Amino acid sequence: MSKPLSFYRSYFLSKTMSFLRRRNGTDSSKTRVADPNIKKDGAADDDKKKDEYKIPQRRNYGSKKWSCWDNCCWFIGLICSIWWFCLFLYNTMPDSIPQFVTMAITGPLPDPPGVKLRKEGLMANHPVVLVPGVVTGGLELWEGRHCAEGLLGKRLWGGSFGEFYKRPLCWLEHISLDNDTGFDPPGIRVRPVTGLVAADYFATGYFVWAVVIANLAHIGYEEKSLYMAAYDWRLSFQNTEIRDQSLTRIKSNIELLVATHGGKKVVVLPHSMGVQYFLHFMKWVETPAPRGGGGGPDWCAKHIKAIMNIGAPFLGSPKSIALHFSIEVRDIAALRAQAPGLLDKDVLGLQTFKHLMRMFRTWDATFSMIPKGGETIWGGLDWSPETETVNNSAKKGTDNSTRNTGGNGNICNTKGVNYGRLISFSKDWAETHSSKIERVDFKHVAKGDKLTNSSNCDIWLEYHEMGNRAIKAVADHKVYTAGSILDLLHYVAPKLMARGASHFSYGIADDLDDPKYDEYKYWSNPLETKLPNAPDMEIYSLYGVGLPTERGYIYKVAPPSDCSIPFQIDTSVDGDSEDSCLKGGVFSGDGDETVPIISAGFMCAKGWRGKTRFNPSGIRTYNREYKHAPPANLLEGRGTQSGSHVDLLGNFALIEDVLRVAAGATGEDIGGDRVYSDIFKWSERINIKL
């Protein structure tokens, strides 16, 4: 009778194990000692042999249990294997295959704007200048401390951010500026990366200007007709000139582009904070040396065809208030609520929140983003341009129970929203009419009682010098508008704001001919300076709409602890309805997720429209809005119709507008204004002297 398969398997394993034991023994000539239980006189019984060899096999192999560690190792190994296999396929397959797969799923892909316009016969014409914004430009190390050995000439910002993970405290020390001077600390030199690679990608795979550059290349542009006006976005605008001569370099390069292109003027594309930086540049270049560039009053008229401002925070952004006040924005506050204490803990020597606030507060350029124009622009206790009147205030106007429709018709319901209240301490104070609010004058409250053990804090934050009495006074003031927010920041961080106030201003000029407005701190505020005398020049405001954009915050006093930031966004607070504008302690309006429409659109819609005191030569202005549409699937990446603040640089409609103007078109040629929001109606509600 044939034996079962299990017998042969067991027999083979027994012979193998026997052989291995003989090989591993100390005396290879010795034979294995016989088992006394096995008979010596005759052939072994098949069943006994079977049992003899099956039992060890079961004990040593069949009965082994997998631990959690084994499961984890195998799972990680499986994931890594799949990842490397997919990476191998991606790098070895022909380029046409991913495109073929995408087309099979989504259908034929539309031509990029550059390819489309090239087929129409459009070609490169006017040279183009790109001006990056805050954060997006690369920074590299040219001198550092001992902990930064081996990093000379390498990027500290932008790229892979590998050094952040390897040595976080060293990285923070080098990326921060000196609190007193606003320049590099002694023994450290960090400088902006130059060339188009300075801001084509922020990190691997995350484009900034790369899509715009690629489409410009499709119609004939190349590096000699493109210039990336890179600068150190951490420094105040004037300090970029003092340390690096960045403004002088922009002036010289624009003059070179014009001279080498037969006198054709440049088209300038500033993005985000780069918009304010270029406003500063236009005033600087006209100002006589040595305070300015000495180009004369007609320099802009001779050298600039159009300025196409992208995601322009002309009048600032409420996000900057939250960052300066508590180093939070909506997403960070939500993360903090989901993982309480995580961002406050000391992880690998890095106390996350405190170090981030210290670093952010040394970057003087961020002061340029604080809202400008006060209550006139942003609204007061009981009104805002977007909602006009709320809570039955004495101010007359239309019914406010409307929806902030903006770009996609369903941002949120603005009924009862007091957008003018940028900071409120509790939901009640955010909604109560101003006549029922009694506020404490915090500005005269002494700061004598320092927090317990605050002297032991090794991270310098001015909150450590406030004390419990001062913190309570700030909360008891209850509500802050754009008119009082500067007083708040001056109170909680006087040293910080003293440095910022020497470089930036946030008001509205009564008389633009007043000699005081010749000081550089006013040059980036469009409400305190004039546009150049260049009647043939055009100014565009290109911005996204249809995305919830931070407009106000509800705060609470954090539980007392040593070295803490005493104020936090109260993420437990939501509106009364599902479509409320208040979610997670943040009031949202319409915009591009970073800049509200009122900041991006007001100047071109009203402040500069026609001949005004801010635009005495009557430069033509245009508002071009791009309605946000998310990508249809993962294969589209960040989408070609996005209205988000950075992703807007990959929006095909915007890129097409840019290419047409660069090729010679005017604002009227591309259709003039294109708006989906109520920016013109909101602008009319702003009572400003023109």
XYZ file of C-alpha atoms in Angstrom:
690
model
C 0.000 0.000 0.000
C 1.406 3.392 -0.966
C 2.369 5.670 1.866
C 0.787 9.122 2.304
C 2.574 12.216 1.012
C 3.027 13.488 4.566
C 5.204 10.470 5.335
C 7.681 11.271 2.559
C 7.761 14.935 3.541
C 8.482 14.037 7.168
C 11.056 11.455 6.171
C 12.911 13.933 3.940
C 12.960 16.574 6.693
C 14.259 14.064 9.235
C 17.129 13.043 6.981
C 17.995 16.667 6.337
C 17.980 17.568 10.050
C 20.056 14.498 10.859
C 22.619 15.502 8.273
C 22.805 19.067 9.642
C 23.239 17.855 13.213
C 26.137 15.648 12.150
C 27.763 18.562 10.329
C 27.456 20.843 13.352
C 28.740 18.327 15.900
C 32.183 18.697 17.493
C 33.315 15.313 16.243
C 32.265 14.705 12.680
C 33.270 11.076 12.903
C 30.722 10.326 15.598
C 27.429 8.872 14.678
C 24.219 9.962 16.227
C 23.404 8.244 19.530
C 20.515 5.919 19.043
C 17.240 6.636 20.661
C 16.691 4.019 23.395
C 13.036 3.900 22.513
C 13.852 2.547 19.062
C 14.371 -1.177 18.696
C 17.875 -2.291 17.687
C 17.041 -5.728 16.281
C 15.280 -5.334 13.011
C 13.861 -2.758 10.658
C 12.002 0.114 12.275
C 8.306 0.041 12.101
C 6.925 2.483 9.509
C 4.338 3.936 11.852
C 6.899 4.480 14.636
C 9.273 6.203 12.242
C 6.421 8.327 11.054
C 5.550 9.377 14.600
C 9.188 9.893 15.536
C 9.812 12.411 12.819
C 6.439 14.053 12.722
C 6.481 15.134 16.357
C 9.653 17.289 16.184
C 8.502 18.655 12.878
C 5.252 19.778 14.393
C 6.912 21.122 17.522
C 9.625 23.119 15.732
C 7.798 24.308 12.643
C 4.089 23.694 12.548
C 3.289 25.093 16.008
C 5.232 28.369 15.722
C 3.039 31.425 16.338
C 3.550 34.738 14.582
C 4.154 37.719 16.813
C 3.071 41.301 16.111
C 6.701 42.096 15.368
C 6.801 39.408 12.668
C 3.604 40.707 11.111
C 4.905 44.283 11.097
C 8.210 43.277 9.521
C 6.527 41.281 6.805
C 4.017 44.064 6.135
C 6.731 46.724 5.879
C 8.779 44.435 3.660
C 5.796 43.839 1.399
C 5.063 47.554 1.075
C 8.722 48.358 0.336
C 8.926 45.612 -2.252
C 5.807 46.828 -4.007
C 7.103 50.414 -3.873
C 10.481 49.555 -5.362
C 8.876 47.379 -8.005
C 6.515 50.193 -9.032
C 9.431 52.647 -9.017
C 11.413 50.290 -11.226
C 8.526 50.004 -13.675
C 8.022 53.763 -13.711
C 11.671 54.446 -14.534
C 12.014 51.721 -17.152
C 8.755 51.972 -19.050
C 8.484 54.277 -22.095
C 7.194 57.775 -21.387
C 4.145 57.152 -23.527
C 2.723 54.426 -21.266
C 1.662 56.620 -18.271
C 0.117 59.052 -20.735
C -1.653 56.178 -22.501
C -3.060 54.878 -19.181
C -4.244 58.356 -18.217
C -5.931 58.875 -21.578
C -7.585 55.469 -21.336
C -9.157 56.486 -18.035
C -9.908 60.176 -18.549
C -10.112 60.417 -22.309
C -7.914 62.618 -24.542
C -5.983 65.210 -22.548
C -6.443 68.878 -23.466
C -3.451 70.663 -24.903
C -1.552 72.778 -22.372
C -2.056 76.517 -22.976
C 1.390 76.895 -24.529
C 0.780 74.122 -27.081
C -2.700 75.451 -27.848
C -1.500 79.014 -28.426
C 1.505 77.842 -30.447
C -0.954 76.159 -32.837
C -2.756 79.505 -33.093
C 0.497 81.124 -34.174
C 1.320 83.026 -30.959
C 5.025 83.424 -30.308
C 7.261 84.869 -27.601
C 7.209 88.652 -27.692
C 7.711 90.651 -24.499
C 10.330 89.398 -22.019
C 8.842 88.075 -18.779
C 9.868 88.685 -15.169
C 8.717 86.272 -12.438
C 8.575 87.534 -8.831
C 8.081 84.725 -6.277
C 6.254 85.180 -2.994
C 6.905 84.298 0.620
C 8.239 80.814 1.379
C 8.392 79.569 -2.240
C 11.939 80.699 -3.089
C 14.929 78.491 -2.280
C 17.585 79.504 0.273
C 21.106 78.083 0.515
C 23.886 78.211 3.100
C 27.137 80.098 2.497
C 28.453 80.261 6.071
C 27.294 78.466 9.170
C 27.964 77.210 12.652
C 29.790 74.002 13.477
C 26.551 72.000 13.545
C 26.012 72.797 9.857
C 29.279 71.245 8.707
C 28.987 69.804 5.205
C 26.068 72.004 4.149
C 27.986 74.833 2.485
C 26.331 75.725 -0.818
C 23.389 73.402 -0.174
C 19.730 74.332 0.172
C 18.343 74.893 3.648
C 14.932 75.846 2.281
C 13.221 74.282 -0.709
C 14.115 70.957 -2.241
C 14.066 67.872 -0.029
C 14.213 69.543 3.425
C 16.425 66.638 4.428
C 18.493 68.733 6.815
C 15.387 69.643 8.788
C 14.909 66.017 9.768
C 18.578 65.319 10.409
C 19.343 68.293 12.671
C 16.208 70.335 13.398
C 17.596 72.734 16.006
C 20.631 73.513 13.868
C 18.368 74.085 10.864
C 16.115 76.420 12.852
C 19.116 78.365 14.103
C 20.299 78.989 10.539
C 16.924 79.715 8.931
C 15.970 82.283 11.605
C 17.043 85.915 11.503
C 18.497 88.019 14.297
C 15.776 89.473 16.534
C 17.534 92.816 16.888
C 18.953 93.492 13.429
C 16.573 91.643 11.102
C 19.603 90.195 9.265
C 21.533 86.912 9.595
C 22.864 86.098 13.071
C 26.647 86.468 13.465
C 28.551 83.673 11.787
C 25.674 82.673 9.490
C 25.075 83.571 5.840
C 21.957 82.239 4.116
C 21.292 83.588 0.626
C 18.582 83.187 -2.024
C 19.012 80.666 -4.816
C 19.273 82.376 -8.204
C 17.953 81.511 -11.650
C 14.714 79.875 -12.741
C 15.396 76.943 -10.392
C 15.009 79.287 -7.428
C 11.241 78.812 -7.402
C 10.247 76.354 -10.124
C 9.527 73.689 -7.494
C 9.125 74.199 -3.763
C 9.884 70.549 -3.046
C 10.274 67.477 -5.220
C 7.084 67.073 -7.223
C 5.421 70.223 -5.831
C 5.463 72.869 -8.571
C 5.398 76.608 -8.053
C 6.469 78.359 -11.282
C 7.396 75.209 -13.232
C 4.089 74.917 -15.117
C 4.118 78.596 -16.103
C 7.739 78.317 -17.283
C 7.002 75.163 -19.295
C 4.071 76.804 -21.094
C 6.095 79.934 -21.816
C 8.727 77.657 -23.339
C 6.081 76.168 -25.667
C 5.625 79.532 -27.377
C 9.334 80.213 -27.697
C 10.560 81.595 -24.382
C 13.911 80.536 -22.985
C 16.183 81.588 -20.183
C 17.462 84.681 -21.967
C 13.899 86.033 -22.201
C 12.822 84.947 -18.704
C 14.097 86.290 -15.399
C 13.321 84.981 -11.918
C 13.580 87.963 -9.565
C 14.695 85.866 -6.590
C 15.204 87.552 -3.234
C 15.415 86.530 0.418
C 11.733 86.534 1.322
C 12.552 86.512 5.068
C 14.024 90.016 5.062
C 12.062 93.242 5.029
C 11.826 94.606 1.502
C 14.312 97.414 1.998
C 16.745 95.110 3.791
C 16.948 92.890 0.698
C 18.543 95.878 -1.009
C 20.797 96.780 1.907
C 22.201 93.265 2.261
C 21.948 91.723 -1.218
C 21.232 94.655 -3.571
C 18.202 92.643 -4.754
C 16.252 95.702 -5.933
C 19.258 96.931 -7.898
C 19.583 93.509 -9.524
C 15.915 93.559 -10.566
C 16.346 97.025 -12.072
C 19.491 96.021 -13.979
C 18.011 92.784 -15.277
C 14.829 94.462 -16.499
C 16.891 97.091 -18.294
C 18.993 94.308 -19.852
C 15.890 92.397 -21.000
C 14.443 95.508 -22.621
C 17.748 96.380 -24.292
C 18.285 92.867 -25.670
C 14.718 92.531 -26.989
C 14.674 95.573 -29.216
C 13.116 97.899 -26.650
C 10.119 95.666 -25.921
C 8.857 96.265 -22.406
C 8.628 93.478 -19.855
C 5.548 91.708 -18.544
C 5.918 91.208 -14.787
C 4.283 88.253 -12.986
C 4.432 88.721 -9.203
C 2.809 86.084 -6.980
C 1.546 86.391 -3.403
C 3.911 88.531 -1.298
C 5.900 89.184 -4.468
C 3.054 91.557 -5.409
C 3.843 93.796 -2.448
C 7.566 93.422 -3.068
C 7.177 94.693 -6.620
C 5.016 97.601 -5.443
C 7.910 98.524 -3.177
C 10.310 98.139 -6.112
C 8.322 100.519 -8.362
C 8.484 103.268 -5.757
C 12.130 102.524 -4.970
C 13.238 102.613 -8.630
C 11.740 106.100 -9.094
C 13.259 107.520 -5.910
C 16.537 109.423 -6.306
C 19.719 107.735 -5.111
C 20.984 106.905 -2.580
C 17.597 106.162 -0.965
C 16.245 104.665 -4.176
C 17.254 103.321 -7.549
C 17.507 106.720 -9.259
C 15.576 105.593 -12.336
C 13.482 108.750 -12.496
C 9.693 109.242 -12.656
C 9.346 107.670 -16.124
C 11.365 104.486 -15.539
C 8.292 102.228 -15.216
C 6.662 103.802 -18.271
C 9.761 102.975 -20.338
C 10.307 99.436 -19.109
C 7.019 97.795 -18.055
C 4.167 96.800 -20.370
C 1.954 95.059 -17.807
C 1.968 93.776 -14.243
C -0.115 90.611 -13.855
C -0.476 90.176 -10.092
C -1.336 86.574 -9.133
C -3.020 85.806 -5.793
C -2.308 89.376 -4.747
C -2.571 90.193 -1.008
C -2.630 93.929 -1.824
C -4.306 94.684 1.522
C -2.890 91.819 3.578
C -4.415 88.625 4.902
C -6.067 87.731 8.250
C -3.970 84.546 8.268
C -0.938 86.636 9.188
C -2.679 87.803 12.371
C -3.248 84.246 13.552
C 0.335 83.295 12.721
C 1.807 86.221 14.647
C -0.618 85.802 17.540
C -0.550 82.032 18.112
C 1.365 80.492 15.153
C -1.885 78.820 14.082
C -4.083 78.756 11.010
C -7.158 76.593 10.422
C -5.345 73.368 9.509
C -2.782 73.606 12.307
C -5.493 74.374 14.863
C -7.478 71.344 13.686
C -4.400 69.111 13.989
C -3.748 70.472 17.457
C -7.328 69.635 18.472
C -7.093 66.078 17.123
C -3.775 65.374 18.852
C -3.769 67.520 22.027
C -0.299 68.323 23.270
C 1.510 66.719 20.321
C 2.757 69.979 18.821
C 3.615 71.377 22.258
C 5.806 68.470 23.302
C 9.580 68.355 23.148
C 10.219 65.932 20.271
C 13.900 65.162 19.561
C 14.819 68.407 21.283
C 12.362 70.406 19.197
C 9.522 72.118 21.076
C 7.498 72.472 17.925
C 5.130 75.378 18.496
C 7.542 77.578 20.420
C 10.355 77.126 17.926
C 8.052 77.749 14.978
C 6.752 80.965 16.532
C 10.239 82.169 17.362
C 11.408 81.446 13.802
C 8.341 83.037 12.172
C 8.624 86.169 14.279
C 12.162 86.795 13.040
C 11.034 86.942 9.395
C 10.386 90.662 8.969
C 8.767 90.313 5.542
C 5.766 88.607 7.141
C 4.759 91.966 8.627
C 3.815 93.082 5.128
C 0.881 90.636 5.242
C -0.885 92.209 8.232
C -4.235 93.675 7.042
C -4.028 97.250 5.759
C -6.669 99.949 5.743
C -8.167 99.265 9.156
C -11.930 99.179 9.626
C -12.491 101.201 6.450
C -11.437 98.187 4.374
C -12.068 95.176 6.601
C -15.180 96.296 8.471
C -15.989 97.268 12.044
C -17.773 95.668 14.965
C -21.119 95.470 13.162
C -20.391 95.570 9.446
C -18.065 94.319 6.757
C -18.014 94.854 2.988
C -19.035 91.270 2.306
C -22.101 91.380 4.581
C -22.686 95.156 4.802
C -24.806 95.146 7.987
C -25.347 92.582 10.693
C -27.285 92.192 13.925
C -29.669 95.105 13.342
C -26.976 97.730 13.644
C -27.746 101.397 13.137
C -25.997 101.325 9.767
C -28.554 101.113 6.951
C -28.169 98.624 4.172
C -29.604 95.612 2.456
C -30.645 92.403 4.136
C -27.607 90.439 5.190
C -29.146 86.982 5.275
C -27.481 85.964 2.046
C -25.001 83.376 0.983
C -21.384 84.227 0.281
C -21.556 82.759 -3.195
C -18.311 83.909 -4.688
C -16.931 81.411 -7.148
C -19.006 78.275 -6.653
C -22.240 79.314 -5.012
C -21.905 77.367 -1.768
C -19.074 78.755 0.342
C -21.220 79.442 3.414
C -24.212 81.320 4.772
C -23.166 84.811 5.884
C -26.254 85.495 7.961
C -25.190 87.124 11.226
C -21.467 86.913 10.423
C -19.402 89.808 11.780
C -16.424 89.618 9.446
C -15.152 92.901 10.838
C -14.336 91.136 14.099
C -11.024 89.545 13.205
C -10.508 88.099 16.704
C -13.202 87.310 19.274
C -12.802 85.622 22.656
C -15.846 83.302 22.554
C -18.665 82.765 20.113
C -20.984 85.002 22.135
C -18.728 88.016 21.699
C -18.413 87.233 17.995
C -22.195 87.550 17.606
C -23.272 90.129 20.214
C -24.093 93.631 19.001
C -21.434 96.187 19.851
C -23.790 98.205 22.045
C -23.889 95.301 24.500
C -20.136 94.727 24.706
C -18.100 96.260 27.540
C -14.406 95.981 26.790
C -11.387 96.354 29.044
C -8.660 98.760 27.931
C -5.800 96.276 27.993
C -3.151 98.745 26.799
C -2.633 100.211 30.277
C -2.535 96.933 32.201
C 0.905 96.353 33.688
C 2.845 93.197 32.883
C 4.565 92.784 36.263
C 3.475 89.283 37.294
C 5.490 86.993 35.075
C 4.341 83.418 34.573
C 5.691 80.810 36.988
C 9.216 79.682 36.071
C 9.074 81.707 32.853
C 12.690 82.673 33.462
C 13.624 79.048 32.724
C 12.348 79.228 29.152
C 15.168 78.795 26.668
C 13.031 79.889 23.700
C 12.598 83.646 23.558
C 8.967 84.658 23.176
C 7.589 87.893 24.529
C 4.608 86.041 25.975
C 6.868 84.951 28.829
C 7.043 88.590 29.922
C 3.302 89.234 29.962
C 1.994 87.602 33.119
C -1.459 86.342 34.063
C -2.935 89.803 34.591
C -2.002 90.952 31.095
C -3.259 87.734 29.486
C -6.614 88.138 31.226
C -6.847 91.766 30.086
C -6.334 90.741 26.457
C -9.169 88.217 26.711
C -11.419 90.677 28.555
C -11.188 93.107 25.643
C -13.387 90.493 23.947
C -13.338 91.658 20.302
C -10.647 93.021 17.968
C -11.155 94.625 14.570
C -8.583 95.645 11.966
C -8.479 98.979 13.775
C -7.455 97.491 17.134
C -5.484 94.462 15.995
C -2.285 96.494 15.706
C -2.699 97.674 19.316
C -3.071 94.031 20.342
C 0.120 92.959 18.550
C 2.045 95.929 19.929
C 0.914 94.944 23.433
C 1.708 91.219 23.321
C 4.932 91.602 21.309
C 6.287 95.167 21.610
C 9.849 94.350 20.522
C 8.605 92.400 17.542
C 6.230 95.140 16.386
C 8.772 97.897 16.942
C 10.990 96.210 14.368
C 8.081 95.568 12.005
C 6.693 99.090 12.267
C 10.018 100.518 11.085
C 9.599 98.725 7.733
C 5.836 98.586 7.061
C 2.727 100.703 7.516
C -0.966 99.737 7.480
C -3.025 102.909 7.251
C -4.725 105.018 4.576
C -2.992 108.227 3.527
C -4.897 111.463 3.979
C -2.523 113.421 1.739
C -0.268 111.430 -0.569
C 1.794 114.536 -1.263
C 2.892 114.657 2.374
C 6.708 114.223 2.354
C 6.472 111.544 5.038
C 5.163 109.107 2.417
C 8.543 109.256 0.730
C 9.804 106.895 3.471
C 10.266 103.306 2.348
C 7.977 101.821 4.992
C 4.958 103.147 3.048
C 6.004 101.922 -0.406
C 4.393 98.463 -0.281
C 1.030 99.753 0.983
C -1.135 100.658 -2.054
C -3.259 102.907 0.210
C -0.257 105.048 1.149
C 1.552 105.466 -2.140
C 0.884 106.409 -5.766
C 1.285 104.227 -8.823
C 3.991 105.411 -11.242
C 3.296 107.879 -14.024
C 2.818 105.250 -16.743
C -0.532 105.723 -18.527
C 0.216 103.012 -21.125
C 0.961 100.369 -18.537
C -1.687 97.829 -17.459
C -2.260 96.254 -14.049
C -4.131 92.979 -13.588
C -5.332 91.260 -10.464
C -5.596 87.522 -11.151
C -6.987 85.535 -8.228
C -8.922 82.402 -7.336
C -12.469 82.332 -5.948
C -14.754 79.636 -4.620
C -12.658 78.362 -1.709
C -13.276 78.918 2.031
C -10.739 81.522 3.102
C -9.903 82.483 6.667
C -11.472 85.809 7.599
C -11.754 85.824 11.405
C -11.029 83.715 14.490
C -12.493 82.767 17.858
C -9.824 82.403 20.524
C -9.591 81.074 24.049
C -7.011 81.389 26.794
C -4.926 78.245 26.908
C -4.388 76.347 30.180
C -1.476 77.939 32.046
C 1.872 76.209 31.738
C 5.503 77.179 31.654
C 6.843 78.504 28.346
C 3.435 78.233 26.687
C 1.695 80.317 24.047
C -1.272 81.569 26.111
C -3.811 81.936 23.286
C -5.302 79.242 21.036
C -7.975 79.076 18.355
C -11.028 77.492 19.978
C -11.649 74.606 17.586
C -14.670 73.417 19.580
C -16.766 76.315 18.295
C -18.986 75.823 15.244
C -21.880 77.727 13.727
C -25.523 76.891 14.321
C -26.128 75.449 10.862
C -24.406 72.994 8.576
C -23.577 75.690 6.023
C -22.362 78.189 8.619
C -19.269 80.261 7.883
C -17.984 79.383 11.375
C -16.293 76.010 11.655
C -13.617 74.933 14.098
C -13.248 78.437 15.542
C -12.554 80.004 12.132
C -14.838 82.297 10.130
C -14.480 81.706 6.393
C -15.223 83.989 3.483
C -14.596 83.643 -0.230
C -11.144 83.679 -1.761
C -8.273 81.381 -2.663
C -7.813 79.779 0.800
C -5.144 82.333 1.737
C -6.193 85.778 0.450
C -9.816 86.993 0.775
C -11.370 88.513 -2.336
C -11.576 91.957 -0.752
C -7.767 92.064 -0.414
C -7.004 90.677 -3.868
C -9.673 92.586 -5.789
C -10.383 95.979 -4.215
C -7.502 98.015 -5.642
C -8.152 97.040 -9.288
C -11.928 97.190 -8.797
C -12.041 100.622 -7.159
C -8.858 101.977 -5.548
C -6.962 102.196 -8.866
C -9.919 102.097 -11.271
C -9.731 105.140 -13.552
C -7.852 108.252 -12.419
C -7.726 108.312 -8.619
C -5.336 109.831 -6.125
C -3.691 106.397 -5.893
C -3.487 106.142 -9.707
C -3.018 109.698 -10.977
C -1.989 108.695 -14.528
C -5.020 106.449 -15.052
C -3.251 103.118 -15.570
C -5.831 100.626 -16.826
C -6.761 97.920 -14.320
C -8.525 94.563 -14.710
C -9.957 91.983 -12.336
C -9.704 88.416 -13.609
C -11.174 85.732 -11.323
C -10.701 81.976 -11.698
C -13.473 79.798 -10.349
C -12.080 76.869 -8.398
C -12.770 73.363 -9.643
C -11.056 70.397 -7.948
C -9.241 67.774 -10.031
C -11.576 65.161 -11.489
C -9.301 62.306 -10.388
C -5.907 61.584 -8.850
C -4.254 61.452 -12.269
C -4.820 65.201 -12.657
C -2.575 65.935 -9.693
C -3.396 69.354 -8.265
C -5.752 70.137 -11.122
C -5.752 72.473 -14.092
C -8.697 74.570 -12.875
C -7.651 75.132 -9.288
C -8.251 78.491 -7.639
C -6.036 77.702 -4.644
C -3.355 80.238 -3.772
C -0.324 78.295 -5.063
C -2.081 75.814 -7.340
C -3.407 78.824 -9.245
C -0.001 78.897 -10.944
C -1.054 75.675 -12.691
C -4.500 76.953 -13.732
C -4.753 76.644 -17.531
C -7.104 79.631 -17.904
C -4.748 81.904 -15.960
C -1.704 80.675 -17.872
C -3.474 81.316 -21.161
C -4.231 84.907 -20.091
C -0.582 85.384 -19.111
C 0.725 83.969 -22.403
C -1.579 86.111 -24.517
C -0.469 89.303 -22.752
C 3.198 88.263 -22.986
C 2.655 87.693 -26.712
C 1.376 91.256 -27.104
C -2.355 91.279 -26.225
C -3.971 93.976 -24.084
C -6.515 93.622 -21.324
C -9.328 94.408 -23.730
C -8.048 91.783 -26.157
C -8.392 89.032 -23.548
C -11.864 90.163 -22.461
C -11.344 92.868 -19.839
C -12.785 92.060 -16.402
C -13.987 88.557 -15.666
C -15.556 88.180 -12.222
C -17.770 85.646 -10.498
C -17.879 87.266 -7.055
C -19.502 90.498 -5.840
C -16.182 92.342 -5.661
C -17.507 95.462 -7.395
C -20.526 95.637 -5.086
C -18.380 95.032 -2.024
C -15.887 97.677 -3.147
C -18.638 100.280 -3.439
C -19.521 99.701 0.216
C -16.003 100.754 1.218
C -16.137 104.481 1.846
C -12.690 105.680 0.866
C -11.477 108.981 -0.514
C -10.420 108.593 -4.149
